[in-house]
Tab-separated table of N, CA and C in Angstrom:
chain	number	residue	atom	x	y	z
A	111	MET	N	0.832	-1.181	0.000
A	111	MET	CA	0.000	0.000	0.000
A	111	MET	C	0.884	1.255	0.000
A	112	PHE	N	1.986	1.177	0.761
A	112	PHE	CA	2.911	2.316	0.812
A	112	PHE	C	3.469	2.617	-0.577
A	113	ILE	N	3.922	1.570	-1.270
A	113	ILE	CA	4.500	1.758	-2.611
A	113	ILE	C	3.452	2.361	-3.549
A	114	HIS	N	2.247	1.823	-3.521
A	114	HIS	CA	1.161	2.337	-4.353
A	114	HIS	C	0.929	3.822	-4.072
A	115	ASP	N	0.758	4.155	-2.820
A	115	ASP	CA	0.455	5.546	-2.447
A	115	ASP	C	1.630	6.488	-2.692
A	116	TYR	N	2.857	5.987	-2.556
A	116	TYR	CA	4.043	6.819	-2.747
A	116	TYR	C	4.251	7.158	-4.222
A	117	PHE	N	4.134	6.135	-5.095
A	117	PHE	CA	4.461	6.352	-6.505
A	117	PHE	C	3.305	6.897	-7.336
A	118	LYS	N	2.080	6.716	-6.909
A	118	LYS	CA	0.932	7.156	-7.700
A	118	LYS	C	0.999	8.639	-8.077
A	119	PRO	N	1.295	9.552	-7.157
A	119	PRO	CA	1.361	10.964	-7.567
A	119	PRO	C	2.617	11.302	-8.378
A	120	LYS	N	3.633	10.468	-8.321
A	120	LYS	CA	4.882	10.742	-9.036
A	120	LYS	C	4.830	10.297	-10.500
A	121	PHE	N	4.057	9.248	-10.785
A	121	PHE	CA	3.953	8.705	-12.140
A	121	PHE	C	2.493	8.803	-12.584
A	122	THR	N	2.090	9.986	-12.974
A	122	THR	CA	0.676	10.273	-13.230
A	122	THR	C	0.140	9.608	-14.495
A	123	THR	N	1.002	9.163	-15.398
A	123	THR	CA	0.523	8.506	-16.611
A	123	THR	C	0.357	6.997	-16.440
A	124	PHE	N	0.827	6.453	-15.332
A	124	PHE	CA	0.704	5.018	-15.066
A	124	PHE	C	-0.651	4.725	-14.428
A	125	ASP	N	-1.275	3.628	-14.827
A	125	ASP	CA	-2.581	3.250	-14.286
A	125	ASP	C	-2.388	2.465	-12.987
A	126	PHE	N	-2.411	3.152	-11.884
A	126	PHE	CA	-2.212	2.542	-10.574
A	126	PHE	C	-3.470	1.874	-10.023
A	127	GLU	N	-4.546	1.906	-10.780
A	127	GLU	CA	-5.787	1.274	-10.308
A	127	GLU	C	-6.028	-0.082	-10.957
A	128	HIS	N	-5.098	-0.534	-11.791
A	128	HIS	CA	-5.203	-1.844	-12.439
A	128	HIS	C	-3.818	-2.495	-12.441
A	129	ILE	N	-3.419	-2.979	-11.276
A	129	ILE	CA	-2.078	-3.523	-11.068
A	129	ILE	C	-2.109	-5.049	-11.174
A	130	LEU	N	-1.097	-5.611	-11.813
A	130	LEU	CA	-0.875	-7.045	-11.838
A	130	LEU	C	0.273	-7.332	-10.876
A	131	LEU	N	0.030	-8.188	-9.891
A	131	LEU	CA	1.084	-8.600	-8.961
A	131	LEU	C	1.537	-10.004	-9.332
A	132	ILE	N	2.851	-10.222	-9.276
A	132	ILE	CA	3.395	-11.552	-9.543
A	132	ILE	C	4.446	-11.842	-8.478
A	133	GLY	N	4.420	-13.061	-7.958
A	133	GLY	CA	5.392	-13.407	-6.929
A	133	GLY	C	5.611	-14.899	-6.825
A	134	HIS	N	6.830	-15.260	-6.500
A	134	HIS	CA	7.201	-16.657	-6.260
A	134	HIS	C	7.191	-16.929	-4.766
A	135	SER	N	6.616	-18.037	-4.369
A	135	SER	CA	6.638	-18.506	-2.994
A	135	SER	C	6.073	-17.446	-2.043
A	136	ASN	N	6.891	-16.932	-1.139
A	136	ASN	CA	6.418	-15.933	-0.187
A	136	ASN	C	5.939	-14.660	-0.897
A	137	GLY	N	6.542	-14.333	-2.031
A	137	GLY	CA	6.087	-13.176	-2.806
A	137	GLY	C	4.661	-13.360	-3.305
A	138	GLY	N	4.314	-14.584	-3.673
A	138	GLY	CA	2.935	-14.875	-4.066
A	138	GLY	C	1.999	-14.808	-2.882
A	139	ASP	N	2.465	-15.310	-1.732
A	139	ASP	CA	1.663	-15.231	-0.510
A	139	ASP	C	1.386	-13.778	-0.129
A	140	ILE	N	2.405	-12.940	-0.194
A	140	ILE	CA	2.240	-11.529	0.152
A	140	ILE	C	1.267	-10.850	-0.819
A	141	SER	N	1.373	-11.173	-2.108
A	141	SER	CA	0.470	-10.602	-3.102
A	141	SER	C	-0.971	-11.007	-2.828
A	142	ALA	N	-1.199	-12.295	-2.537
A	142	ALA	CA	-2.551	-12.769	-2.226
A	142	ALA	C	-3.066	-12.111	-0.947
A	143	TRP	N	-2.211	-11.995	0.054
A	143	TRP	CA	-2.603	-11.367	1.321
A	143	TRP	C	-3.059	-9.922	1.089
A	144	LEU	N	-2.293	-9.187	0.273
A	144	LEU	CA	-2.627	-7.795	-0.001
A	144	LEU	C	-4.023	-7.681	-0.619
A	145	ILE	N	-4.306	-8.527	-1.585
A	145	ILE	CA	-5.627	-8.501	-2.234
A	145	ILE	C	-6.712	-8.898	-1.238
A	146	ASN	N	-6.453	-9.952	-0.478
A	146	ASN	CA	-7.442	-10.430	0.492
A	146	ASN	C	-7.728	-9.421	1.597
A	147	HIS	N	-6.814	-8.470	1.783
A	147	HIS	CA	-6.996	-7.455	2.816
A	147	HIS	C	-7.346	-6.087	2.234
A	148	GLY	N	-7.973	-6.092	1.061
A	148	GLY	CA	-8.621	-4.886	0.582
A	148	GLY	C	-7.922	-4.040	-0.455
A	149	ALA	N	-6.849	-4.512	-1.069
A	149	ALA	CA	-6.183	-3.716	-2.106
A	149	ALA	C	-7.047	-3.744	-3.372
A	150	LYS	N	-7.887	-2.755	-3.521
A	150	LYS	CA	-8.825	-2.687	-4.661
A	150	LYS	C	-8.132	-2.319	-5.965
A	151	PHE	N	-6.895	-1.875	-5.903
A	151	PHE	CA	-6.181	-1.462	-7.108
A	151	PHE	C	-5.522	-2.627	-7.841
A	152	VAL	N	-5.569	-3.817	-7.285
A	152	VAL	CA	-4.995	-4.995	-7.938
A	152	VAL	C	-6.112	-5.714	-8.680
A	153	ASN	N	-5.910	-5.938	-9.991
A	153	ASN	CA	-6.942	-6.643	-10.743
A	153	ASN	C	-6.451	-7.971	-11.313
A	154	GLN	N	-5.187	-8.336	-11.003
A	154	GLN	CA	-4.667	-9.603	-11.488
A	154	GLN	C	-3.507	-10.050	-10.595
A	155	ILE	N	-3.443	-11.367	-10.373
A	155	ILE	CA	-2.349	-11.947	-9.589
A	155	ILE	C	-1.836	-13.187	-10.303
A	156	ILE	N	-0.508	-13.315	-10.324
A	156	ILE	CA	0.147	-14.510	-10.834
A	156	ILE	C	1.092	-14.983	-9.753
A	157	THR	N	0.918	-16.225	-9.332
A	157	THR	CA	1.814	-16.770	-8.317
A	157	THR	C	2.593	-17.946	-8.889
A	158	LEU	N	3.818	-18.067	-8.407
A	158	LEU	CA	4.667	-19.196	-8.742
A	158	LEU	C	4.859	-20.013	-7.467
A	159	ASP	N	4.041	-21.018	-7.310
A	159	ASP	CA	4.142	-21.990	-6.228
A	159	ASP	C	4.118	-21.373	-4.829
A	160	HIS	N	3.226	-20.411	-4.617
A	160	HIS	CA	3.018	-19.930	-3.244
A	160	HIS	C	2.262	-21.024	-2.496
A	161	ARG	N	2.310	-21.027	-1.173
A	161	ARG	CA	1.744	-22.180	-0.465
A	161	ARG	C	0.887	-21.867	0.747
A	162	ARG	N	0.870	-20.668	1.254
A	162	ARG	CA	0.265	-20.420	2.563
A	162	ARG	C	-1.003	-19.573	2.568
A	163	VAL	N	-1.094	-18.565	1.714
A	163	VAL	CA	-2.202	-17.607	1.759
A	163	VAL	C	-3.204	-17.933	0.643
A	164	PRO	N	-4.487	-18.048	0.984
A	164	PRO	CA	-5.493	-18.373	-0.034
A	164	PRO	C	-5.524	-17.344	-1.161
A	165	LEU	N	-5.636	-17.856	-2.378
A	165	LEU	CA	-5.832	-16.965	-3.513
A	165	LEU	C	-7.160	-16.246	-3.359
A	166	PRO	N	-7.267	-15.024	-3.893
A	166	PRO	CA	-8.540	-14.308	-3.794
A	166	PRO	C	-9.639	-15.054	-4.543
A	167	ARG	N	-10.816	-15.045	-3.983
A	167	ARG	CA	-11.990	-15.629	-4.638
A	167	ARG	C	-12.855	-14.447	-5.051
A	168	SER	N	-12.675	-13.991	-6.303
A	168	SER	CA	-13.355	-12.783	-6.757
A	168	SER	C	-13.380	-12.746	-8.281
A	169	LEU	N	-14.474	-12.280	-8.832
A	169	LEU	CA	-14.545	-12.053	-10.270
A	169	LEU	C	-13.774	-10.799	-10.671
A	170	ASP	N	-13.405	-9.968	-9.699
A	170	ASP	CA	-12.691	-8.721	-9.972
A	170	ASP	C	-11.185	-8.903	-10.092
A	171	VAL	N	-10.672	-10.083	-9.728
A	171	VAL	CA	-9.232	-10.332	-9.762
A	171	VAL	C	-8.971	-11.589	-10.589
A	172	LYS	N	-8.244	-11.403	-11.690
A	172	LYS	CA	-7.869	-12.525	-12.540
A	172	LYS	C	-6.714	-13.275	-11.872
A	173	VAL	N	-6.810	-14.613	-11.825
A	173	VAL	CA	-5.838	-15.421	-11.085
A	173	VAL	C	-5.169	-16.453	-11.992
A	174	LEU	N	-3.844	-16.501	-11.936
A	174	LEU	CA	-3.050	-17.581	-12.512
A	174	LEU	C	-2.094	-18.042	-11.424
A	175	SER	N	-2.112	-19.338	-11.142
A	175	SER	CA	-1.150	-19.902	-10.198
A	175	SER	C	-0.419	-21.041	-10.890
A	176	ILE	N	0.882	-20.877	-11.041
A	176	ILE	CA	1.728	-21.902	-11.655
A	176	ILE	C	2.360	-22.691	-10.515
A	177	ARG	N	2.140	-23.988	-10.537
A	177	ARG	CA	2.511	-24.838	-9.418
A	177	ARG	C	3.665	-25.771	-9.770
A	178	ALA	N	4.569	-25.972	-8.811
A	178	ALA	CA	5.563	-27.033	-8.903
A	178	ALA	C	4.875	-28.318	-8.444
A	179	SER	N	5.549	-29.430	-8.600
A	179	SER	CA	4.908	-30.702	-8.261
A	179	SER	C	5.523	-31.389	-7.046
A	180	ASP	N	6.471	-30.728	-6.360
A	180	ASP	CA	7.135	-31.421	-5.258
A	180	ASP	C	6.511	-31.179	-3.882
A	181	PHE	N	5.807	-30.058	-3.659
A	181	PHE	CA	5.174	-29.792	-2.367
A	181	PHE	C	3.776	-29.235	-2.592
A	182	PRO	N	2.789	-29.700	-1.855
A	182	PRO	CA	1.433	-29.159	-2.019
A	182	PRO	C	1.269	-27.839	-1.261
A	183	ALA	N	0.280	-27.061	-1.697
A	183	ALA	CA	-0.103	-25.860	-0.956
A	183	ALA	C	-0.935	-26.287	0.250
A	184	ASP	N	-0.990	-25.417	1.254
A	184	ASP	CA	-1.836	-25.687	2.417
A	184	ASP	C	-3.298	-25.790	1.984
A	185	LYS	N	-4.066	-26.467	2.790
A	185	LYS	CA	-5.487	-26.639	2.522
A	185	LYS	C	-6.169	-25.264	2.419
A	186	GLY	N	-6.989	-25.094	1.375
A	186	GLY	CA	-7.738	-23.864	1.184
A	186	GLY	C	-7.007	-22.765	0.436
A	187	VAL	N	-5.732	-22.967	0.136
A	187	VAL	CA	-4.949	-21.950	-0.570
A	187	VAL	C	-5.396	-21.853	-2.030
A	188	LEU	N	-5.546	-22.999	-2.662
A	188	LEU	CA	-5.946	-23.034	-4.068
A	188	LEU	C	-7.457	-23.166	-4.172
A	189	PRO	N	-8.041	-22.605	-5.222
A	189	PRO	CA	-9.483	-22.719	-5.375
A	189	PRO	C	-9.902	-24.161	-5.679
A	190	SER	N	-11.080	-24.514	-5.213
A	190	SER	CA	-11.652	-25.821	-5.537
A	190	SER	C	-12.030	-25.842	-7.013
A	191	ARG	N	-12.396	-26.989	-7.517
A	191	ARG	CA	-12.831	-27.108	-8.912
A	191	ARG	C	-14.014	-26.164	-9.175
A	192	THR	N	-14.960	-26.132	-8.237
A	192	THR	CA	-16.134	-25.265	-8.364
A	192	THR	C	-15.719	-23.789	-8.369
A	193	GLU	N	-14.811	-23.415	-7.462
A	193	GLU	CA	-14.341	-22.023	-7.397
A	193	GLU	C	-13.567	-21.638	-8.657
A	194	LYS	N	-12.745	-22.551	-9.177
A	194	LYS	CA	-12.004	-22.260	-10.408
A	194	LYS	C	-12.968	-21.914	-11.536
A	195	HIS	N	-14.015	-22.697	-11.638
A	195	HIS	CA	-15.007	-22.449	-12.687
A	195	HIS	C	-15.750	-21.142	-12.435
A	196	LYS	N	-16.196	-20.934	-11.208
A	196	LYS	CA	-16.972	-19.735	-10.860
A	196	LYS	C	-16.179	-18.454	-11.104
A	197	TYR	N	-14.921	-18.440	-10.696
A	197	TYR	CA	-14.106	-17.223	-10.778
A	197	TYR	C	-13.185	-17.200	-11.994
A	198	GLN	N	-13.219	-18.258	-12.799
A	198	GLN	CA	-12.388	-18.372	-14.005
A	198	GLN	C	-10.902	-18.301	-13.676
A	199	ASP	N	-10.527	-18.923	-12.556
A	199	ASP	CA	-9.131	-18.980	-12.143
A	199	ASP	C	-8.392	-20.048	-12.932
A	200	CYS	N	-7.102	-19.886	-13.061
A	200	CYS	CA	-6.259	-20.843	-13.773
A	200	CYS	C	-5.166	-21.339	-12.827
A	201	VAL	N	-5.114	-22.644	-12.633
A	201	VAL	CA	-4.072	-23.269	-11.829
A	201	VAL	C	-3.396	-24.310	-12.707
A	202	VAL	N	-2.105	-24.113	-12.969
A	202	VAL	CA	-1.350	-25.001	-13.847
A	202	VAL	C	-0.230	-25.644	-13.037
A	203	THR	N	-0.195	-26.966	-13.024
A	203	THR	CA	0.890	-27.697	-12.368
A	203	THR	C	1.852	-28.196	-13.433
A	204	ILE	N	3.117	-27.902	-13.232
A	204	ILE	CA	4.146	-28.359	-14.163
A	204	ILE	C	4.746	-29.641	-13.606
A	205	ALA	N	4.514	-30.746	-14.299
A	205	ALA	CA	5.045	-32.035	-13.873
A	205	ALA	C	6.569	-31.965	-13.800
A	206	SER	N	7.120	-32.566	-12.784
A	206	SER	CA	8.575	-32.642	-12.547
A	206	SER	C	9.208	-31.314	-12.133
A	207	ALA	N	8.419	-30.266	-11.965
A	207	ALA	CA	8.977	-28.981	-11.527
A	207	ALA	C	9.188	-28.991	-10.024
A	208	LYS	N	10.302	-28.424	-9.602
A	208	LYS	CA	10.603	-28.302	-8.182
A	208	LYS	C	10.466	-26.824	-7.775
A	209	HIS	N	9.948	-26.631	-6.567
A	209	HIS	CA	9.707	-25.289	-6.037
A	209	HIS	C	10.948	-24.405	-6.155
A	210	ASN	N	12.083	-24.891	-5.708
A	210	ASN	CA	13.309	-24.085	-5.678
A	210	ASN	C	13.901	-23.827	-7.062
A	211	ASP	N	13.403	-24.532	-8.088
A	211	ASP	CA	13.879	-24.310	-9.453
A	211	ASP	C	13.057	-23.262	-10.204
A	212	MET	N	11.996	-22.754	-9.577
A	212	MET	CA	11.125	-21.788	-10.259
A	212	MET	C	11.697	-20.374	-10.124
A	213	THR	N	12.957	-20.235	-10.554
A	213	THR	CA	13.679	-18.962	-10.529
A	213	THR	C	14.402	-18.791	-11.858
A	214	ASP	N	15.024	-17.647	-12.040
A	214	ASP	CA	15.816	-17.415	-13.253
A	214	ASP	C	16.960	-18.414	-13.379
A	215	GLU	N	17.404	-18.954	-12.267
A	215	GLU	CA	18.511	-19.901	-12.286
A	215	GLU	C	18.041	-21.340	-12.461
A	216	GLY	N	16.743	-21.556	-12.602
A	216	GLY	CA	16.202	-22.899	-12.788
A	216	GLY	C	16.580	-23.465	-14.147
A	217	PRO	N	16.298	-24.747	-14.364
A	217	PRO	CA	16.631	-25.375	-15.645
A	217	PRO	C	15.882	-24.694	-16.801
A	218	SER	N	16.506	-24.651	-17.953
A	218	SER	CA	15.933	-23.926	-19.091
A	218	SER	C	14.581	-24.486	-19.520
A	219	TRP	N	14.389	-25.810	-19.425
A	219	TRP	CA	13.087	-26.356	-19.822
A	219	TRP	C	11.971	-25.776	-18.940
A	220	LEU	N	12.292	-25.526	-17.645
A	220	LEU	CA	11.290	-25.011	-16.723
A	220	LEU	C	11.071	-23.510	-16.928
A	221	THR	N	12.134	-22.753	-17.067
A	221	THR	CA	11.957	-21.312	-17.294
A	221	THR	C	11.240	-21.071	-18.623
A	222	ASP	N	11.520	-21.891	-19.631
A	222	ASP	CA	10.815	-21.774	-20.913
A	222	ASP	C	9.337	-22.100	-20.755
A	223	LYS	N	9.018	-23.133	-20.000
A	223	LYS	CA	7.624	-23.531	-19.787
A	223	LYS	C	6.874	-22.440	-19.018
A	224	ILE	N	7.490	-21.896	-17.978
A	224	ILE	CA	6.858	-20.812	-17.211
A	224	ILE	C	6.626	-19.611	-18.121
A	225	ALA	N	7.613	-19.250	-18.928
A	225	ALA	CA	7.477	-18.114	-19.846
A	225	ALA	C	6.328	-18.345	-20.827
A	226	GLN	N	6.172	-19.560	-21.323
A	226	GLN	CA	5.094	-19.857	-22.267
A	226	GLN	C	3.725	-19.770	-21.598
A	227	ILE	N	3.618	-20.295	-20.385
A	227	ILE	CA	2.356	-20.221	-19.643
A	227	ILE	C	1.993	-18.757	-19.378
A	228	LEU	N	2.979	-17.966	-18.972
A	228	LEU	CA	2.751	-16.531	-18.735
A	228	LEU	C	2.321	-15.820	-20.013
A	229	ALA	N	3.016	-16.080	-21.115
A	229	ALA	CA	2.693	-15.424	-22.387
A	229	ALA	C	1.272	-15.774	-22.828
A	230	ASP	N	0.909	-17.050	-22.720
A	230	ASP	CA	-0.445	-17.472	-23.091
A	230	ASP	C	-1.483	-16.778	-22.217
A	231	HIS	N	-1.226	-16.745	-20.928
A	231	HIS	CA	-2.160	-16.121	-19.986
A	231	HIS	C	-2.339	-14.634	-20.293
A	232	LEU	N	-1.245	-13.930	-20.488
A	232	LEU	CA	-1.311	-12.498	-20.759
A	232	LEU	C	-1.947	-12.200	-22.116
A	233	ALA	N	-1.863	-13.166	-23.042
A	233	ALA	CA	-2.495	-13.010	-24.355
A	233	ALA	C	-3.984	-13.360	-24.313
A	234	GLY	N	-4.455	-13.823	-23.150
A	234	GLY	CA	-5.869	-14.144	-23.009
A	234	GLY	C	-6.238	-15.547	-23.434
A	235	ILE	N	-5.250	-16.399	-23.647
A	235	ILE	CA	-5.526	-17.789	-24.012
A	235	ILE	C	-5.951	-18.539	-22.756
A	236	PRO	N	-7.154	-19.100	-22.756
A	236	PRO	CA	-7.624	-19.776	-21.543
A	236	PRO	C	-6.843	-21.067	-21.265
A	237	CYS	N	-6.686	-21.364	-20.002
A	237	CYS	CA	-6.014	-22.607	-19.639
A	237	CYS	C	-7.062	-23.689	-19.401
A	238	LEU	N	-6.605	-24.917	-19.433
A	238	LEU	CA	-7.484	-26.039	-19.144
A	238	LEU	C	-7.471	-26.310	-17.654
A	239	GLU	N	-8.625	-26.624	-17.089
A	239	GLU	CA	-8.700	-26.958	-15.663
A	239	GLU	C	-7.850	-28.194	-15.405
A	240	ASN	N	-7.077	-28.131	-14.333
A	240	ASN	CA	-6.194	-29.239	-13.942
A	240	ASN	C	-5.166	-29.588	-15.016
A	241	GLU	N	-4.771	-28.611	-15.804
A	241	GLU	CA	-3.797	-28.835	-16.853
A	241	GLU	C	-2.473	-29.287	-16.256
A	242	LYS	N	-1.846	-30.238	-16.895
A	242	LYS	CA	-0.493	-30.649	-16.550
A	242	LYS	C	0.398	-30.240	-17.706
A	243	ALA	N	1.465	-29.552	-17.410
A	243	ALA	CA	2.355	-29.069	-18.469
A	243	ALA	C	3.736	-29.662	-18.251
A	244	ASN	N	4.244	-30.374	-19.230
A	244	ASN	CA	5.586	-30.943	-19.121
A	244	ASN	C	6.146	-31.172	-20.513
A	245	ASP	N	7.054	-30.322	-20.923
A	245	ASP	CA	7.715	-30.470	-22.209
A	245	ASP	C	9.174	-30.830	-22.036
A	246	GLN	N	9.505	-31.436	-20.933
A	246	GLN	CA	10.885	-31.739	-20.598
A	246	GLN	C	11.522	-32.591	-21.652
């Protein structure tokens, strides 16, 4: 909230009321927490294998969560099948992906797969429910 309020008057041509937040692990948790606690200026969230804070359940926030396959998220963090359909959320699990490899230093097959999922999502290409992605 501080960053939003600090930079909004300084960058008047930037649309501070339609922010996309993206974060890996704790960064995804913090992004979800911010939305869940009233940040109305966020209209999209992308998480890379966050595990603790429930994703927002809202038609006002577009959700993409890219998941590794080595550790599950806590109960209630990810939307149920019914919630995914209701809110049009996208949860993609990458087979053989490890949580700690979901960084710039991760294997090229994984960084390429994450980049492709992100590009498709940002282009408006819908994902399949319970999609498994593995081009290893």
